[in-house]
mmCIF file of C-alpha atoms in Angstrom:
data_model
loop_
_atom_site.group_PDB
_atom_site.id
_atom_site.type_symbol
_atom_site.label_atom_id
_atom_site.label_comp_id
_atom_site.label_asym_id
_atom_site.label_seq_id
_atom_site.Cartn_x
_atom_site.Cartn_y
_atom_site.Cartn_z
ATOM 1 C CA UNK A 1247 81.957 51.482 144.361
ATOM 2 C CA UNK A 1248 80.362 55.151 145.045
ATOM 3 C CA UNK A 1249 82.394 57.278 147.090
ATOM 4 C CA UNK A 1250 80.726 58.188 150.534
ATOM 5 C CA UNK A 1251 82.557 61.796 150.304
ATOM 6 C CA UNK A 1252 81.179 62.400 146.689
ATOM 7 C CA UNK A 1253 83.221 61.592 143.510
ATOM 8 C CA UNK A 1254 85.522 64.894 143.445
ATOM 9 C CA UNK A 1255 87.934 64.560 145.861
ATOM 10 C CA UNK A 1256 91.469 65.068 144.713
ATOM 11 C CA UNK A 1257 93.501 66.333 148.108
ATOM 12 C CA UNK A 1258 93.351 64.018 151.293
ATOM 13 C CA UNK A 1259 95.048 66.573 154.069
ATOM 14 C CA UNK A 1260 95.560 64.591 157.190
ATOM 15 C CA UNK A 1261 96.290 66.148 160.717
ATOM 16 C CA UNK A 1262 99.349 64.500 162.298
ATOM 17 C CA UNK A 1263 99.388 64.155 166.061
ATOM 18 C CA UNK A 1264 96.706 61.638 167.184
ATOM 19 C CA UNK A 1265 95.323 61.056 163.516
ATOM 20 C CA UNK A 1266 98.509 59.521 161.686
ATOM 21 C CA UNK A 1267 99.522 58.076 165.163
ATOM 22 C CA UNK A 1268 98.982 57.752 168.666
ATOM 23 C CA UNK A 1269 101.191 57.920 171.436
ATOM 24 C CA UNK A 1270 100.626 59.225 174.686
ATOM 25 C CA UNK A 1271 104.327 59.460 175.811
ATOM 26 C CA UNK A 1272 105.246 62.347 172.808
ATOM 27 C CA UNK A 1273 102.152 64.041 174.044
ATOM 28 C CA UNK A 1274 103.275 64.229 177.231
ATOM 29 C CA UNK A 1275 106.386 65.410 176.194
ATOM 30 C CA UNK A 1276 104.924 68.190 174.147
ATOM 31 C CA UNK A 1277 102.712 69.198 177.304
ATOM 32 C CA UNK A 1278 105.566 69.152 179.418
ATOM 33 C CA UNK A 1279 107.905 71.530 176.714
ATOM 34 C CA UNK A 1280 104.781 73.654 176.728
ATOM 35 C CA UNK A 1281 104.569 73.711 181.065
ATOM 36 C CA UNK A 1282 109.081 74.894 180.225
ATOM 37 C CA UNK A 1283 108.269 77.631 178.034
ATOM 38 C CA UNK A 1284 105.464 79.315 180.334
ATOM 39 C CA UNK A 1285 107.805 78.803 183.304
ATOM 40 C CA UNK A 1286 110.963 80.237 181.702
ATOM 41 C CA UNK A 1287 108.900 83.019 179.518
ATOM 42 C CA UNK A 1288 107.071 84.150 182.712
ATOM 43 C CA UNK A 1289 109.591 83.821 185.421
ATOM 44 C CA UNK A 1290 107.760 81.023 187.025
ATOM 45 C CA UNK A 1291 107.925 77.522 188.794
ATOM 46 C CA UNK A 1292 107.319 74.619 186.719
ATOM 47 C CA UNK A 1293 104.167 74.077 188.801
ATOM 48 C CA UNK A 1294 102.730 77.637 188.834
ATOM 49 C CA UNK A 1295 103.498 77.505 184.618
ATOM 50 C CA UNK A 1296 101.484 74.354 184.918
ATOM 51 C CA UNK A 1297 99.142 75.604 186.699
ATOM 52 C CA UNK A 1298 98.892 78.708 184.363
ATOM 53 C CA UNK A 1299 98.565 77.104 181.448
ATOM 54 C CA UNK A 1300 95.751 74.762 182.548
ATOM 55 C CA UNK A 1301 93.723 77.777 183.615
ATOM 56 C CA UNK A 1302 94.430 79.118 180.296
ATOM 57 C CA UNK A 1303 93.113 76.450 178.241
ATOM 58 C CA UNK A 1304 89.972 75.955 180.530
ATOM 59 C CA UNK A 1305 89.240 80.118 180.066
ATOM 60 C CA UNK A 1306 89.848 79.571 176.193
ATOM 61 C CA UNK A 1307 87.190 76.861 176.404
ATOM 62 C CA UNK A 1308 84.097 77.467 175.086
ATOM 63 C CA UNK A 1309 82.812 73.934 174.496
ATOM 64 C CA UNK A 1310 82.926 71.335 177.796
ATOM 65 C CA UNK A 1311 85.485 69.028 176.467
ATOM 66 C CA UNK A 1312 86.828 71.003 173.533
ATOM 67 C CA UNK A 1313 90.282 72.313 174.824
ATOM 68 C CA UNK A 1314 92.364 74.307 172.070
ATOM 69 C CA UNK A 1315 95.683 73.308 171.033
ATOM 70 C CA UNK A 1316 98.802 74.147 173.538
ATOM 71 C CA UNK A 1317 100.276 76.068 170.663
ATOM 72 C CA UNK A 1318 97.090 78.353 170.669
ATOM 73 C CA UNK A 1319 97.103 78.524 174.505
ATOM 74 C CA UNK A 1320 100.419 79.178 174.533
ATOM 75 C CA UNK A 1321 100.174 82.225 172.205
ATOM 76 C CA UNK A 1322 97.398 83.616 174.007
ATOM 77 C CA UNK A 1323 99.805 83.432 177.198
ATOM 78 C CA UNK A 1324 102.020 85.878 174.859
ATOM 79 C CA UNK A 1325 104.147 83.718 174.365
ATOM 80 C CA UNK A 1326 106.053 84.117 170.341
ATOM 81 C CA UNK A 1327 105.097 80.597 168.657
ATOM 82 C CA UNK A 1328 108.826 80.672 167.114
ATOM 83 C CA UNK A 1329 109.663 79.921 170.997
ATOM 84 C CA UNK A 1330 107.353 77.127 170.879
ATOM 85 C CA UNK A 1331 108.597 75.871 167.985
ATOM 86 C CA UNK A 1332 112.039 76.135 169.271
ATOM 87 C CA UNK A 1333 110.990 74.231 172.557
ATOM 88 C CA UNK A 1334 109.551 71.138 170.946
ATOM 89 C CA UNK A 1335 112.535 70.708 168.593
ATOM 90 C CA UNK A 1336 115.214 70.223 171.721
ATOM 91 C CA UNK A 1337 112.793 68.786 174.159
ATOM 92 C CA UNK A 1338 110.420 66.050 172.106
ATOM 93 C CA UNK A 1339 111.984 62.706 171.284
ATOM 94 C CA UNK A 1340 109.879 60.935 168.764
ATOM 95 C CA UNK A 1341 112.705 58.336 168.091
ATOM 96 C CA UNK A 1342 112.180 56.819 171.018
ATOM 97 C CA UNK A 1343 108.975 55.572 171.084
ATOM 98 C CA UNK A 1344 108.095 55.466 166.948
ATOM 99 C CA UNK A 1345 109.004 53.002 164.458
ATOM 100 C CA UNK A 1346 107.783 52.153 160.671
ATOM 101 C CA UNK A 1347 103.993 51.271 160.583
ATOM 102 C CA UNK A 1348 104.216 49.361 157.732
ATOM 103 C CA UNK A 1349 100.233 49.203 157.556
ATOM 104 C CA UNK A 1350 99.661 52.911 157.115
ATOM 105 C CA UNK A 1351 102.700 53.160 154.592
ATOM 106 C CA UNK A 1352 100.682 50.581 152.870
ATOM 107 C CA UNK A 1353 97.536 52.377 153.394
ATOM 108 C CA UNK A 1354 99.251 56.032 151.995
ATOM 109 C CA UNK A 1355 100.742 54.262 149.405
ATOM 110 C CA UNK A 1356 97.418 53.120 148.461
ATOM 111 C CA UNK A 1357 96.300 56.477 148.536
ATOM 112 C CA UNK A 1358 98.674 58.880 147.221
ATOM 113 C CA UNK A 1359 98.061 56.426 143.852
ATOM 114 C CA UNK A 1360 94.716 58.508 143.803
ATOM 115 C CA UNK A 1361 95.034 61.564 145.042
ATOM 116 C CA UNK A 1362 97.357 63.800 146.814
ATOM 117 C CA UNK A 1363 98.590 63.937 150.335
ATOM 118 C CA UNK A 1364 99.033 66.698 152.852
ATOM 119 C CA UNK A 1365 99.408 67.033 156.479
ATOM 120 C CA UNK A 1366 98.565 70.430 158.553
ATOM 121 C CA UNK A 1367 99.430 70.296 161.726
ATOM 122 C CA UNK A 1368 100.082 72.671 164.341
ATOM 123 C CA UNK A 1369 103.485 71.355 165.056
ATOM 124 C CA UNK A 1370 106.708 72.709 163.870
ATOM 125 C CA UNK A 1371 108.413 71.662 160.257
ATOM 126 C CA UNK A 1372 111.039 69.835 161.786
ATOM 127 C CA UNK A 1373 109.348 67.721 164.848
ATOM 128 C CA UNK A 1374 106.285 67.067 162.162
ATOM 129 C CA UNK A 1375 108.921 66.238 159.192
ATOM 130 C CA UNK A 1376 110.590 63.823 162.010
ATOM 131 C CA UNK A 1377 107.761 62.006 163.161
ATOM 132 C CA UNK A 1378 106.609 60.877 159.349
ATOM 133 C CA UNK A 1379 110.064 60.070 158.833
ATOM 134 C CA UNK A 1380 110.089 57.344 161.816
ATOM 135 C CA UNK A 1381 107.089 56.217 161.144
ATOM 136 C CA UNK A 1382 108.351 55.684 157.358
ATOM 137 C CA UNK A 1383 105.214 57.240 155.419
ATOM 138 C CA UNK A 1384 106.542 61.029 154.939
ATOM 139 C CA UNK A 1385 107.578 60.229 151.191
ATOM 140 C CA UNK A 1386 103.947 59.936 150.893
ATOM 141 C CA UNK A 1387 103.094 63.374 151.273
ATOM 142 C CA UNK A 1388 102.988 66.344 148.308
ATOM 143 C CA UNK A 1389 103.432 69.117 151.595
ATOM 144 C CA UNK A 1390 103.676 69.548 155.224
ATOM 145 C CA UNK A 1391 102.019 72.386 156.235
ATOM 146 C CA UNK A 1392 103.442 73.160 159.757
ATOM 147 C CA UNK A 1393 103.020 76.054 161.968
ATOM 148 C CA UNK A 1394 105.649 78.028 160.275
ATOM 149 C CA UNK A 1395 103.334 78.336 157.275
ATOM 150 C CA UNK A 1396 100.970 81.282 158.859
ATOM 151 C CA UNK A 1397 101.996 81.123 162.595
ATOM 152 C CA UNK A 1398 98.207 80.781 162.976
ATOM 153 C CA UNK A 1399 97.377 77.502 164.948
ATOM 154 C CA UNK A 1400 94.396 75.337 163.828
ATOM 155 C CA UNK A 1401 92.155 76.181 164.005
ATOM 156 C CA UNK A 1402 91.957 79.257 162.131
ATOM 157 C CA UNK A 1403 89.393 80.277 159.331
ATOM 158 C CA UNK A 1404 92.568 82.774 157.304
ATOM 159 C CA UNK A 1405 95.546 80.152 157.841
ATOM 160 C CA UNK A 1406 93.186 77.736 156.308
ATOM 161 C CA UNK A 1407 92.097 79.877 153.457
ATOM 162 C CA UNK A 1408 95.448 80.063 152.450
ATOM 163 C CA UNK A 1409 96.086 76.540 152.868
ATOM 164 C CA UNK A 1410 93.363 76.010 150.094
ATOM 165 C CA UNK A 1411 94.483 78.947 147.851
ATOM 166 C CA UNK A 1412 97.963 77.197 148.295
ATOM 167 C CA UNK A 1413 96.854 73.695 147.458
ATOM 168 C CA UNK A 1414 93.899 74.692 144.696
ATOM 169 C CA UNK A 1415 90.915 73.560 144.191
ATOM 170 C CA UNK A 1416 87.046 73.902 145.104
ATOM 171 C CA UNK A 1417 85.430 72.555 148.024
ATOM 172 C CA UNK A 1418 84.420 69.870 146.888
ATOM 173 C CA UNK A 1419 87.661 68.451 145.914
ATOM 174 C CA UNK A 1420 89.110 68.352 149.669
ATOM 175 C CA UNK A 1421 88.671 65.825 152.501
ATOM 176 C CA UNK A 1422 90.161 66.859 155.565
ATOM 177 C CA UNK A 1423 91.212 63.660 158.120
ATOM 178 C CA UNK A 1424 91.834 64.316 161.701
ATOM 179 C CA UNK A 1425 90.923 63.355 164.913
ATOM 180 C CA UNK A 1426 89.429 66.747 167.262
ATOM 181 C CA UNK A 1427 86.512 67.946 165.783
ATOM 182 C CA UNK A 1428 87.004 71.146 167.081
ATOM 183 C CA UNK A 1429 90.270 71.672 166.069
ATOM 184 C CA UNK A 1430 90.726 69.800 162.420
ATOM 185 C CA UNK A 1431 87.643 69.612 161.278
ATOM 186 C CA UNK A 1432 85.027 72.330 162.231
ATOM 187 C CA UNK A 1433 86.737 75.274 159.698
ATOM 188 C CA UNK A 1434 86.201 73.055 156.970
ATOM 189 C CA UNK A 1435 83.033 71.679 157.421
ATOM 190 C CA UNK A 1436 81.761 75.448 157.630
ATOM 191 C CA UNK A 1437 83.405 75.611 153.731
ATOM 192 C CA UNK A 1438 81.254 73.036 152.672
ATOM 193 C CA UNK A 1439 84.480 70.500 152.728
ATOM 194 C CA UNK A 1440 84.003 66.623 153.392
ATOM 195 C CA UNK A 1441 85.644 65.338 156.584
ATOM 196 C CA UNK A 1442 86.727 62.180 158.364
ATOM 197 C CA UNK A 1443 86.958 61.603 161.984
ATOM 198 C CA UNK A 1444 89.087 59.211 163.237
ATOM 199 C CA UNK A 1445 89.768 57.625 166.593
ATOM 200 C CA UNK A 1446 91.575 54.641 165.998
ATOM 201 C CA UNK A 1447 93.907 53.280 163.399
ATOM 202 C CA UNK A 1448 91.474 50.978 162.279
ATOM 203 C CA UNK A 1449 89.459 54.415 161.065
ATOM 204 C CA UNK A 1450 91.954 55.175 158.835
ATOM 205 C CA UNK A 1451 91.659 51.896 157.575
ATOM 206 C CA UNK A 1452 88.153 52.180 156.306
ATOM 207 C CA UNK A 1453 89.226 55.351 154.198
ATOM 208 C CA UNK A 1454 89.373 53.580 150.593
ATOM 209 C CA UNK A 1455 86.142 51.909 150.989
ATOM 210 C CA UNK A 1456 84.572 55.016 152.027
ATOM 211 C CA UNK A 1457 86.249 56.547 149.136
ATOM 212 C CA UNK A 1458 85.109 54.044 147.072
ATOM 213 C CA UNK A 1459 88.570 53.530 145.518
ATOM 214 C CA UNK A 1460 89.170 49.984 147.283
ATOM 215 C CA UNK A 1461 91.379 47.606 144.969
#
């Protein structure tokens, strides 16, 4: 079977939050963390911080619909991303909403056969190490690249240089998986690197057909 993404790719690097899972409770937790650190780093009330940070992300807006990551917000608030960092780790509780997906272990397993794994996100090592964990796929992947790898959120044309210098290769080699367009994807479609939307789990599903590597 031909490969829709051309017949060099070697390094699948997935985003994490909302690609690899969904779940609207740990994002609300990470929004609320986010809503803490504003308050307690600008001597406000949980509602002005709030408040603050929505404006924020609607000024950093350029594109109706297309609202950058809290971590970027949050830096351009002035607040140090090692604070954010710090703040997810005691205030985010994957473990109580994730467990195993044994179909996406399946699916990764299927995968990392082929080629190898990575995930950037813009979370921190630990939370991002501690989701995978739960959701029993993180022995899957070659590298986490997490926030503290450049302190540069996605997305960002250096930190993703870098990620590439790190990981090796030519463009051609790379498909990047993730689900905001804006944020995961845009950088390396401007490199000439294949990408994957997804929306649903069932996307991710479709990945070895589309890679033509299907069993």
């Amino acid at each position: 079977m031909v490969s829709a993404f051309g017949k060099d790719i070697r390094s699948l690097v997935f985003d994490l939050d909302g690609t690899l899972y969904n779940c609207q409770e740990i994002g609300e937790q990470i929004q609320q963390a986010a809503v803490s650190l504003v308050a307690e780093s600008h001597g406000l009330s949980l509602a002005q911080a709030r408040r603050v940070l929505q404006d924020a992300r609607h000024m950093l807006t350029e594109t109706p619909g297309e609202y950058p990551p809290l971590s970027r917000t949050c830096l351009e608030l002035g607040i140090d991303l090692r604070d954010f960092v710090r703040v997810l780790e005691e205030s985010v509780h994957p473990e109580k909403y994730l467990q195993p997906d044994d179909n996406l272990a399946t699916l990764l397993r299927f995968l990392q056969e082929r080629y190898t794994l990575y995930v950037y996100t813009n979370n921190g090592f630990f939370l991002a190490s501690k989701i995978l964990a739960l959701l029993g796929i993180e022995e899957f992947f070659h590298h986490i690249y997490s926030l503290e790898f450049t302190w540069r959120p996605k997305p960002d044309a250096e930190a993703l240089q870098r990620l590439l210098g790190e990981i090796g290769g030519v463009p051609e080699s790379f498909l990047f998986v993730g689900d905001r367009y804006h944020v995961d994807l845009r950088e390396p479609v401007k490199l000439g690197i294949a990408v994957f939307p997804v929306t649903t789990s069932a996307d991710l599903m479709r990945l070895p057909s589309l890679l033509g590597v299907t069993s």
